[in-house]
């Protein structure tokens, strides 16, 4: 296995038993639910990156509530000379700021969000979501997150229909 590192910061936002997710349009999670979030920009803190990514991918301003920690997974994904992505994720809980209404996702060349939806927790499965989204569901349901790195050697990029 030869992996490349992908570090991102992600927010868990729950309302009425539903998790706020995006539909992924690029990369190893294409066609799956994913948490809003992603890579940091130059000279950007974790919290600044989380708030920016959330706004870009969901159109919603958020308040950061709690740092849950950093977790990692290895996902089979061919890119250049690599066979796997080592996904390292800093997870936070977030809330929607005030009475904010989504202003729409930001359009730019690297945008990988195809839109936002509130999804019932049982609909989020290994077949429909990214590992970081599955970890979020485990945290919501059980109050715990993985301690060991996860390995997804049979990973497939999906082309799920948009709802």
XYZ file of C-alpha atoms in Angstrom:
163
model
C 0.000 0.000 0.000
C 1.269 3.457 -0.902
C -0.810 6.304 0.524
C -1.019 10.074 0.293
C -2.191 12.176 3.241
C -5.345 14.248 3.080
C -6.003 16.366 6.170
C -9.308 18.145 6.629
C -11.501 19.715 9.286
C -15.201 18.713 9.412
C -18.362 19.694 11.256
C -21.107 17.514 12.710
C -24.442 19.341 12.684
C -27.556 17.493 13.887
C -31.151 18.726 13.973
C -34.253 16.669 14.809
C -32.385 13.376 14.399
C -30.981 14.329 11.000
C -27.359 14.949 10.040
C -26.435 17.801 7.701
C -24.379 16.337 4.847
C -23.197 17.248 1.384
C -23.260 15.115 -1.765
C -19.675 14.665 -2.849
C -18.926 15.478 -6.483
C -15.209 14.642 -6.658
C -12.551 12.360 -5.191
C -12.868 9.019 -3.421
C -16.229 9.913 -1.867
C -17.912 10.867 -5.158
C -21.624 10.054 -5.097
C -21.697 9.613 -1.316
C -22.774 11.632 1.679
C -19.897 13.489 3.344
C -19.587 15.938 6.197
C -19.163 19.593 5.298
C -15.512 20.519 5.626
C -12.174 20.039 3.959
C -8.614 21.256 3.524
C -7.187 24.311 5.190
C -5.942 27.246 3.178
C -2.557 28.856 3.768
C -2.254 30.485 7.231
C -5.771 29.338 8.199
C -6.575 27.945 11.648
C -8.710 24.833 12.151
C -11.700 26.896 13.278
C -11.356 29.440 10.480
C -11.127 26.623 7.931
C -14.158 24.841 9.353
C -16.333 27.964 9.264
C -15.170 28.817 5.710
C -15.616 25.272 4.367
C -19.071 24.987 5.932
C -20.153 28.249 4.296
C -18.700 27.269 0.905
C -20.260 23.794 0.880
C -23.614 24.448 2.557
C -24.236 28.192 2.364
C -24.775 28.205 6.141
C -22.842 30.172 8.767
C -21.967 28.029 11.794
C -20.787 28.388 15.352
C -18.190 25.874 16.470
C -19.252 24.096 19.646
C -16.860 21.286 20.556
C -13.621 19.671 19.369
C -14.136 15.892 19.280
C -10.569 15.033 18.257
C -8.626 13.824 15.260
C -9.289 10.485 13.554
C -7.973 8.669 10.496
C -8.861 6.146 7.807
C -7.108 4.524 4.860
C -9.351 4.379 1.790
C -8.432 2.566 -1.425
C -8.220 5.275 -4.065
C -5.857 5.416 -7.015
C -4.236 8.810 -7.524
C -0.969 9.212 -9.419
C 1.387 6.603 -7.916
C -0.693 6.096 -4.760
C -3.119 3.262 -4.044
C -4.771 4.687 -0.905
C -5.753 7.974 0.648
C -4.836 8.396 4.310
C -7.724 10.616 5.403
C -6.945 12.493 8.615
C -9.935 14.376 10.007
C -10.317 16.894 12.820
C -13.961 16.653 13.925
C -16.018 19.337 15.624
C -19.661 19.732 16.527
C -21.237 22.861 15.079
C -24.541 24.676 15.227
C -26.239 26.842 12.619
C -25.622 30.484 13.552
C -28.834 32.156 14.723
C -31.786 31.950 12.338
C -29.535 31.611 9.291
C -30.960 30.410 6.002
C -28.703 28.737 3.450
C -27.481 31.160 0.824
C -26.467 28.410 -1.612
C -23.124 26.759 -2.195
C -20.191 28.774 -3.464
C -19.211 28.033 -7.068
C -15.483 27.742 -7.807
C -13.182 25.336 -9.650
C -12.333 23.106 -6.672
C -15.896 22.926 -5.311
C -16.740 19.303 -4.523
C -20.159 19.779 -2.919
C -23.118 18.967 -5.157
C -25.532 20.282 -2.543
C -26.673 19.906 1.021
C -29.317 17.764 2.656
C -30.538 16.744 6.088
C -30.441 12.937 6.206
C -32.015 10.544 8.702
C -29.229 8.695 10.551
C -30.314 5.157 9.474
C -29.911 6.185 5.796
C -26.209 6.815 6.358
C -24.445 3.508 5.719
C -21.112 2.200 4.455
C -22.718 1.976 1.017
C -23.927 5.598 0.994
C -21.408 7.643 2.975
C -17.776 8.462 3.653
C -15.959 7.017 6.684
C -15.930 10.419 8.391
C -19.725 10.602 8.011
C -20.073 7.103 9.476
C -17.936 8.222 12.425
C -20.278 11.196 12.922
C -23.287 8.864 13.047
C -21.504 6.654 15.598
C -20.807 9.713 17.713
C -24.443 10.867 17.540
C -25.833 7.372 18.287
C -23.260 6.074 20.776
C -21.300 9.085 21.988
C -18.022 7.541 20.836
C -15.612 7.766 17.925
C -13.059 5.301 16.575
C -9.749 5.006 18.429
C -7.918 3.006 15.775
C -7.363 3.827 12.128
C -9.989 2.364 9.804
C -9.090 0.475 6.624
C -11.351 0.424 3.567
C -9.564 -1.739 0.998
C -12.724 -2.540 -1.004
C -13.756 1.111 -1.409
C -15.742 2.117 -4.507
C -16.495 5.529 -5.935
C -20.287 5.735 -6.304
C -22.613 7.484 -8.675
C -25.709 7.692 -6.501
C -28.720 9.562 -7.895
C -29.231 13.016 -6.456
C -32.398 13.410 -4.451
